[in-house]
């Protein structure tokens, strides 16, 4: 699709959703408008889901037209929407510069969880993740992160509300902390999307210097993509481990004041056949996590064409989780959601139906081992979402 020159000019304007309310107030004050006008605009954007300035009827007409000249309102558009047999919906979203990202809406009894992306692609090149294979294009802006939530909210049925947001889509949130923090401020602002911080989970592969600053923004849940119990294995699966090895990761989490019993760390452990699924791995895990209030989510690998790994056989998954249970670790086994539309963990690679030839249908993971019904595109376990 070609962009008209005027539209291209428009893409250089700041987007109103790029600012949390205090940022917007400051911006309005600089512009000579009273700060309460920023609160009114927030309430239109997030409370009333307005996508045109003309609808903001309690603003003076001159201000509406000045806003329309100086700011953008729309950061993303829905390009395609796919629905899984299990009700999971995946949105392929197009930014103003034609970049694409995905967001996944996962329904379950009493909850609607949205998994959002934070970058276009990802620089981390984890060897088992489809997003890693895409390479990295750019960070998403705060407005682009928040727009995923606003667009997904429109897919809900009357009477449903979005209850949880997980930063587990494409990208590494802690490599885009400025925009992610501003988005969290909007998500948790009572005049914004008004989500309780405990309803938000941010997942990281372990960008250690940014963990403390993230947890200072708001008391959100932290998830850590662990996947291995030795540096030798983790160096291969999560190359970031060469920079921040396990010992440093564990030391950071042990000394993090915002990690405690009421806000444990959720460790994600993707099980791959013959790689990290041995009884020795299982026995090492509780020792490794000693002293860190934790919950472990075991996720059998979701196969995809870009990775050589497979999920272990069901009995191997059971053996692994049984060892963790015996060590009194809090463990959940994550069930896949949205696998048929490539919306499960690590499958987000902008592979919408019809956009990519030769797409693999994916393999079926191990069966459940008495775990709660959880899982999906970075979908956290039920108790992980507060
Ligand atoms: N970059 C962040 C956010 C992505 S979250 C992070 O690494 O935490 C997506 C989660 O899905 C991560 O835990 C990731 O390791 C996991 N994942 C990636 N590929 C997967 C796959 N093929 N099967 C199962 N889980 C996968």
Coordinates of C-alpha atoms and ligand atoms in Angstrom, one line a residue:
X1 CA 0.0 0.0 0.0
X2 CA 1.4 3.4 -0.9
X3 CA 1.2 6.3 1.5
X4 CA 0.1 9.7 0.3
X5 CA 2.6 12.4 1.0
X6 CA 0.3 14.1 3.4
X7 CA -0.1 10.9 5.4
X8 CA 3.6 10.5 5.4
X9 CA 3.9 14.0 6.8
X10 CA 1.3 13.0 9.4
X11 CA 3.5 10.1 10.6
X12 CA 6.0 12.6 12.0
X13 CA 3.5 14.1 14.4
X14 CA 3.6 12.8 17.9
X15 CA 0.8 10.5 18.9
X16 CA -1.4 11.5 21.9
X17 CA -1.1 7.9 23.2
X18 CA 2.7 8.3 23.4
X19 CA 2.3 10.2 26.7
X20 CA 1.1 9.1 30.1
X21 CA -1.2 11.6 31.7
X22 CA 1.6 13.5 33.5
X23 CA 3.5 13.7 30.2
X24 CA 0.4 14.9 28.4
X25 CA -0.3 17.5 31.1
X26 CA 3.2 18.8 30.7
X27 CA 2.9 18.9 26.9
X28 CA -0.5 20.7 27.2
X29 CA 0.9 23.2 29.7
X30 CA 3.8 24.0 27.3
X31 CA 1.2 24.6 24.6
X32 CA -0.7 27.0 26.9
X33 CA -3.6 24.7 27.6
X34 CA -4.7 24.0 31.2
X35 CA -3.6 20.6 32.5
X36 CA -7.1 19.4 33.1
X37 CA -7.6 19.4 29.3
X38 CA -5.1 16.5 29.2
X39 CA -7.3 14.6 31.7
X40 CA -10.3 15.2 29.5
X41 CA -8.4 13.9 26.5
X42 CA -7.3 10.8 28.4
X43 CA -10.8 10.0 29.3
X44 CA -11.9 10.3 25.7
X45 CA -9.0 8.1 24.5
X46 CA -9.1 5.3 27.1
X47 CA -12.5 5.6 28.8
X48 CA -14.6 6.3 25.6
X49 CA -12.3 4.7 23.1
X50 CA -12.6 7.7 20.7
X51 CA -10.5 7.7 17.6
X52 CA -11.3 11.2 16.2
X53 CA -10.8 14.6 17.7
X54 CA -14.2 15.9 16.6
X55 CA -15.8 13.5 19.1
X56 CA -14.1 15.1 22.1
X57 CA -17.1 17.4 22.5
X58 CA -16.1 19.0 25.8
X59 CA -13.0 20.6 24.3
X60 CA -13.3 24.0 22.6
X61 CA -13.6 23.6 18.8
X62 CA -10.3 25.6 18.3
X63 CA -8.5 23.2 20.6
X64 CA -9.9 20.2 18.8
X65 CA -8.6 21.5 15.5
X66 CA -5.2 22.5 16.9
X67 CA -4.9 19.0 18.4
X68 CA -5.8 17.5 15.0
X69 CA -3.1 19.6 13.3
X70 CA -0.4 18.7 15.9
X71 CA -1.1 15.2 17.0
X72 CA -1.9 11.7 15.6
X73 CA -4.5 9.5 17.3
X74 CA -4.1 6.2 15.5
X75 CA -0.9 4.3 15.9
X76 CA -1.9 0.9 14.5
X77 CA -4.6 -0.6 12.2
X78 CA -5.9 -4.1 12.2
X79 CA -4.6 -5.8 9.1
X80 CA -5.9 -9.4 9.7
X81 CA -7.6 -11.1 12.6
X82 CA -7.6 -14.9 13.0
X83 CA -9.6 -16.9 15.5
X84 CA -8.4 -20.2 16.9
X85 CA -10.8 -23.2 17.4
X86 CA -10.3 -22.5 21.2
X87 CA -11.4 -18.9 20.9
X88 CA -8.0 -17.3 21.0
X89 CA -7.7 -14.4 18.5
X90 CA -4.5 -13.2 16.9
X91 CA -4.3 -9.7 15.5
X92 CA -1.8 -8.8 12.8
X93 CA -1.4 -5.0 13.2
X94 CA 0.1 -2.5 10.8
X95 CA 2.0 0.6 12.0
X96 CA 2.2 3.9 10.2
X97 CA 5.5 2.9 8.7
X98 CA 4.1 -0.4 7.5
X99 CA 5.8 -2.4 10.2
X100 CA 3.8 -5.3 11.5
X101 CA 3.3 -6.7 15.0
X102 CA 1.0 -9.2 16.5
X103 CA -1.2 -9.3 19.6
X104 CA -3.1 -12.3 21.0
X105 CA -6.3 -12.2 22.9
X106 CA -6.9 -15.3 25.1
X107 CA -10.3 -15.9 26.6
X108 CA -10.9 -18.2 29.5
X109 CA -13.5 -18.4 32.2
X110 CA -13.8 -15.0 33.8
X111 CA -10.6 -13.6 32.2
X112 CA -9.6 -12.0 29.0
X113 CA -5.8 -11.8 28.6
X114 CA -4.1 -9.8 26.0
X115 CA -0.5 -10.6 25.0
X116 CA 1.2 -7.5 23.6
X117 CA 4.4 -7.0 21.5
X118 CA 7.0 -4.5 22.4
X119 CA 9.3 -4.5 19.4
X120 CA 9.1 -5.2 15.7
X121 CA 11.0 -8.5 15.7
X122 CA 13.5 -9.1 18.5
X123 CA 17.3 -8.7 18.8
X124 CA 17.8 -11.6 21.2
X125 CA 17.9 -14.5 18.7
X126 CA 16.8 -17.2 21.2
X127 CA 17.4 -20.4 19.2
X128 CA 14.0 -21.9 19.8
X129 CA 11.8 -18.8 19.3
X130 CA 10.2 -17.9 16.0
X131 CA 10.2 -14.2 16.7
X132 CA 14.0 -14.3 17.2
X133 CA 14.4 -15.7 13.7
X134 CA 12.7 -12.6 12.3
X135 CA 15.6 -10.3 13.4
X136 CA 15.1 -6.9 14.9
X137 CA 13.5 -3.9 13.1
X138 CA 12.7 -1.3 15.8
X139 CA 11.2 -0.6 19.2
X140 CA 7.5 0.0 19.4
X141 CA 6.4 3.4 20.7
X142 CA 4.2 3.7 23.8
X143 CA 1.3 4.6 21.6
X144 CA 1.8 1.5 19.5
X145 CA 1.8 -0.7 22.6
X146 CA -1.3 1.0 24.1
X147 CA -3.1 0.8 20.7
X148 CA -2.8 -3.0 20.8
X149 CA -4.8 -3.0 24.0
X150 CA -7.4 -0.5 22.6
X151 CA -7.8 -2.4 19.3
X152 CA -8.1 -5.8 21.1
X153 CA -10.6 -4.4 23.6
X154 CA -13.0 -3.8 20.6
X155 CA -13.0 -7.5 19.9
X156 CA -14.6 -8.3 23.2
X157 CA -18.3 -9.3 23.4
X158 CA -20.6 -6.9 25.2
X159 CA -20.3 -7.5 29.0
X160 CA -16.7 -8.7 28.7
X161 CA -13.7 -6.7 29.9
X162 CA -10.0 -7.0 29.3
X163 CA -8.7 -8.3 32.7
X164 CA -5.0 -9.0 32.1
X165 CA -2.2 -7.7 29.9
X166 CA 1.0 -9.8 29.5
X167 CA 4.1 -8.3 27.8
X168 CA 5.0 -11.6 26.2
X169 CA 4.5 -11.0 22.5
X170 CA 7.2 -10.1 20.0
X171 CA 10.3 -8.4 21.4
X172 CA 12.2 -8.0 24.6
X173 CA 10.3 -5.5 26.8
X174 CA 13.3 -4.6 28.9
X175 CA 15.2 -3.5 25.8
X176 CA 12.5 -0.9 25.2
X177 CA 11.9 0.1 28.8
X178 CA 11.2 3.8 28.3
X179 CA 8.2 3.1 26.0
X180 CA 7.1 0.0 28.0
X181 CA 7.1 2.1 31.2
X182 CA 5.1 4.8 29.7
X183 CA 2.6 2.2 28.4
X184 CA 2.4 0.6 31.9
X185 CA 1.6 4.1 33.3
X186 CA -1.3 4.5 30.9
X187 CA -2.5 0.9 31.5
X188 CA -2.6 1.4 35.2
X189 CA -3.8 5.0 35.3
X190 CA -7.3 5.2 36.8
X191 CA -8.1 7.8 34.0
X192 CA -6.3 5.5 31.5
X193 CA -7.1 1.8 31.1
X194 CA -7.4 1.4 34.9
X195 CA -5.8 -2.0 35.2
X196 CA -4.5 -3.1 38.6
X197 CA -0.7 -3.5 38.3
X198 CA -1.0 -7.1 39.5
X199 CA -3.0 -7.8 36.3
X200 CA 0.1 -7.0 34.2
X201 CA 3.0 -9.3 33.7
X202 CA 6.2 -8.3 32.0
X203 CA 8.4 -11.1 30.7
X204 CA 12.2 -10.8 30.2
X205 CA 14.9 -13.0 28.9
X206 CA 17.0 -11.4 31.7
X207 CA 18.1 -7.9 30.9
X208 CA 19.4 -7.5 34.5
X209 CA 20.1 -3.8 34.8
X210 CA 16.5 -3.0 33.8
X211 CA 14.7 -5.3 36.2
X212 CA 14.8 -3.0 39.2
X213 CA 13.8 0.1 37.2
X214 CA 10.8 -1.8 35.7
X215 CA 9.5 -2.9 39.1
X216 CA 9.9 0.8 40.3
X217 CA 7.4 1.9 37.6
X218 CA 4.5 -0.1 39.1
X219 CA 4.1 -3.3 41.1
X220 CA 3.6 -5.5 38.0
X221 CA 4.5 -9.2 37.9
X222 CA 7.9 -10.1 36.6
X223 CA 8.3 -13.2 34.4
X224 CA 11.8 -14.5 33.5
X225 CA 12.4 -16.8 30.6
X226 CA 14.8 -19.3 32.2
X227 CA 14.6 -22.5 30.1
X228 CA 17.8 -24.0 31.5
X229 CA 19.7 -24.8 34.7
X230 CA 23.2 -24.5 33.4
X231 CA 25.1 -21.8 31.6
X232 CA 26.2 -24.2 28.9
X233 CA 22.6 -24.9 27.9
X234 CA 21.2 -21.5 28.5
X235 CA 24.1 -19.9 26.4
X236 CA 22.7 -21.8 23.4
X237 CA 19.0 -21.3 24.0
X238 CA 19.1 -17.7 25.2
X239 CA 22.3 -16.1 23.9
X240 CA 21.7 -13.1 26.3
X241 CA 23.0 -15.5 29.0
X242 CA 26.5 -15.0 27.7
X243 CA 26.2 -11.4 28.8
X244 CA 24.1 -12.0 32.0
X245 CA 24.8 -15.6 33.1
X246 CA 22.6 -17.6 35.5
X247 CA 24.6 -16.7 38.6
X248 CA 24.1 -12.9 38.0
X249 CA 20.4 -13.4 37.1
X250 CA 19.8 -15.3 40.3
X251 CA 21.7 -12.8 42.4
X252 CA 19.8 -9.9 40.9
X253 CA 16.4 -11.6 41.6
X254 CA 17.5 -12.6 45.2
X255 CA 18.3 -9.0 46.0
X256 CA 15.4 -7.3 44.3
X257 CA 13.3 -5.6 46.9
X258 CA 10.2 -5.7 44.8
X259 CA 10.2 -9.5 44.6
X260 CA 8.6 -11.1 47.6
X261 CA 6.0 -13.7 48.5
X262 CA 3.1 -11.7 47.4
X263 CA 4.9 -10.9 44.1
X264 CA 6.9 -13.9 43.2
X265 CA 8.9 -14.2 40.0
X266 CA 7.3 -16.4 37.3
X267 CA 9.9 -18.5 35.7
X268 CA 9.2 -19.8 32.2
X269 CA 10.8 -23.1 31.3
X270 CA 10.2 -24.3 27.8
X271 CA 10.8 -28.0 27.7
X272 CA 12.8 -29.3 24.7
X273 CA 13.4 -33.0 24.1
X274 CA 16.9 -34.0 25.0
X275 CA 18.0 -30.4 25.7
X276 CA 16.7 -29.4 29.1
X277 CA 14.3 -32.1 30.1
X278 CA 16.4 -34.5 32.1
X279 CA 15.8 -35.5 35.8
X280 CA 19.1 -33.8 36.6
X281 CA 17.7 -30.5 35.1
X282 CA 14.6 -30.9 37.2
X283 CA 16.6 -31.6 40.3
X284 CA 18.8 -28.5 39.7
X285 CA 16.0 -26.1 39.2
X286 CA 14.7 -25.9 42.8
X287 CA 18.2 -25.5 44.1
X288 CA 18.9 -22.8 41.6
X289 CA 15.8 -20.8 42.6
X290 CA 16.4 -21.2 46.3
X291 CA 15.8 -17.9 48.1
X292 CA 13.6 -16.4 45.3
X293 CA 9.8 -16.5 45.8
X294 CA 9.0 -18.3 42.6
X295 CA 6.4 -20.0 40.4
X296 CA 7.6 -22.1 37.5
X297 CA 5.6 -22.4 34.3
X298 CA 6.6 -25.4 32.3
X299 CA 5.8 -25.1 28.6
X300 CA 6.4 -28.0 26.2
X301 CA 8.2 -26.5 23.2
X302 CA 5.9 -25.3 20.4
X303 CA 7.5 -26.5 17.3
X304 CA 7.8 -24.2 14.3
X305 CA 9.8 -24.3 11.1
X306 CA 12.6 -22.0 12.4
X307 CA 13.8 -24.2 15.3
X308 CA 15.2 -27.7 15.5
X309 CA 13.7 -28.5 18.9
X310 CA 10.7 -30.6 19.7
X311 CA 8.6 -31.1 22.8
X312 CA 9.4 -34.1 25.0
X313 CA 7.1 -37.1 25.2
X314 CA 4.2 -36.7 27.6
X315 CA 5.8 -39.1 30.2
X316 CA 9.0 -37.0 30.1
X317 CA 7.0 -33.9 30.8
X318 CA 5.3 -35.6 33.7
X319 CA 8.6 -36.9 35.1
X320 CA 10.0 -33.4 35.0
X321 CA 7.1 -31.7 36.6
X322 CA 6.8 -34.4 39.3
X323 CA 10.3 -33.8 40.4
X324 CA 9.6 -30.1 40.8
X325 CA 6.4 -30.8 42.7
X326 CA 8.3 -33.1 45.1
X327 CA 10.8 -30.3 45.7
X328 CA 7.7 -28.2 46.7
X329 CA 8.2 -25.7 43.9
X330 CA 5.0 -24.0 42.7
X331 CA 4.6 -25.4 39.2
X332 CA 2.1 -25.1 36.4
X333 CA 2.1 -26.8 33.1
X334 CA 1.0 -24.5 30.4
X335 CA -1.5 -25.6 27.9
X336 CA -1.3 -24.3 24.4
X337 CA -3.8 -21.8 23.2
X338 CA -4.1 -20.6 19.6
X339 CA -1.6 -23.2 18.2
X340 CA -3.7 -23.7 15.1
X341 CA -3.2 -20.0 14.2
X342 CA 0.5 -19.8 15.2
X343 CA -0.4 -17.7 18.2
X344 CA 1.2 -19.8 20.9
X345 CA 4.4 -19.0 22.8
X346 CA 7.3 -18.3 20.5
X347 CA 5.2 -18.7 17.4
X348 CA 4.7 -15.0 16.7
X349 CA 6.4 -14.3 13.5
X350 CA 3.9 -12.4 11.5
X351 CA 2.8 -15.6 9.8
X352 CA -0.8 -14.9 9.0
X353 CA -2.8 -17.2 6.8
X354 CA -2.1 -16.3 3.2
X355 CA 0.9 -14.2 4.1
X356 CA 3.4 -16.9 4.1
X357 CA 3.7 -19.9 1.8
X358 CA 4.7 -23.3 3.2
X359 CA 3.8 -22.6 6.7
X360 CA 4.0 -25.5 9.1
X361 CA 1.0 -26.7 11.0
X362 CA 3.1 -27.2 14.1
X363 CA 3.3 -30.4 16.2
X364 CA 1.1 -31.3 19.0
X365 CA 2.7 -30.8 22.4
X366 CA 2.7 -33.2 25.3
X367 CA -0.6 -33.8 27.0
X368 CA -1.6 -32.1 30.2
X369 CA -0.3 -33.3 33.4
X370 CA -3.0 -32.2 35.7
X371 CA -2.1 -28.5 35.3
X372 CA -4.6 -25.7 35.2
X373 CA -5.8 -24.7 31.7
X374 CA -3.2 -22.1 30.8
X375 CA -0.8 -21.2 28.0
X376 CA -0.7 -19.5 24.7
X377 CA 1.3 -16.7 23.2
X378 CA 3.3 -16.2 26.3
X379 CA 0.2 -16.8 28.2
X380 CA 0.9 -17.0 31.9
X381 CA -0.6 -19.5 34.3
X382 CA -3.9 -18.6 35.9
X383 CA -2.3 -17.7 39.2
X384 CA 0.3 -15.7 37.4
X385 CA -2.1 -13.1 36.5
X386 CA -3.3 -12.0 39.9
Ligands
LIG1 N1 11.6 -11.5 25.2 C1 10.8 -11.7 26.4 C2 9.3 -11.7 26.0 C3 8.8 -12.8 25.1 S1 7.8 -13.9 26.1 C4 11.2 -13.0 27.0 O1 12.0 -13.7 26.5 O2 10.7 -13.3 28.1 C5 7.6 -15.3 25.1 C6 7.8 -16.5 25.9 O3 7.7 -17.6 25.1 C7 9.3 -16.5 26.4 O4 9.3 -17.2 27.7 C8 9.9 -17.4 25.4 O5 11.1 -18.0 25.9 C9 8.8 -18.4 25.1 N2 9.0 -19.2 23.9 C10 9.7 -18.7 22.8 N3 9.6 -19.7 21.8 C11 8.9 -20.7 22.3 C12 8.5 -21.9 21.8 N4 8.8 -22.3 20.5 N5 7.8 -22.8 22.5 C13 7.4 -22.4 23.8 N6 7.8 -21.2 24.4 C14 8.5 -20.4 23.6

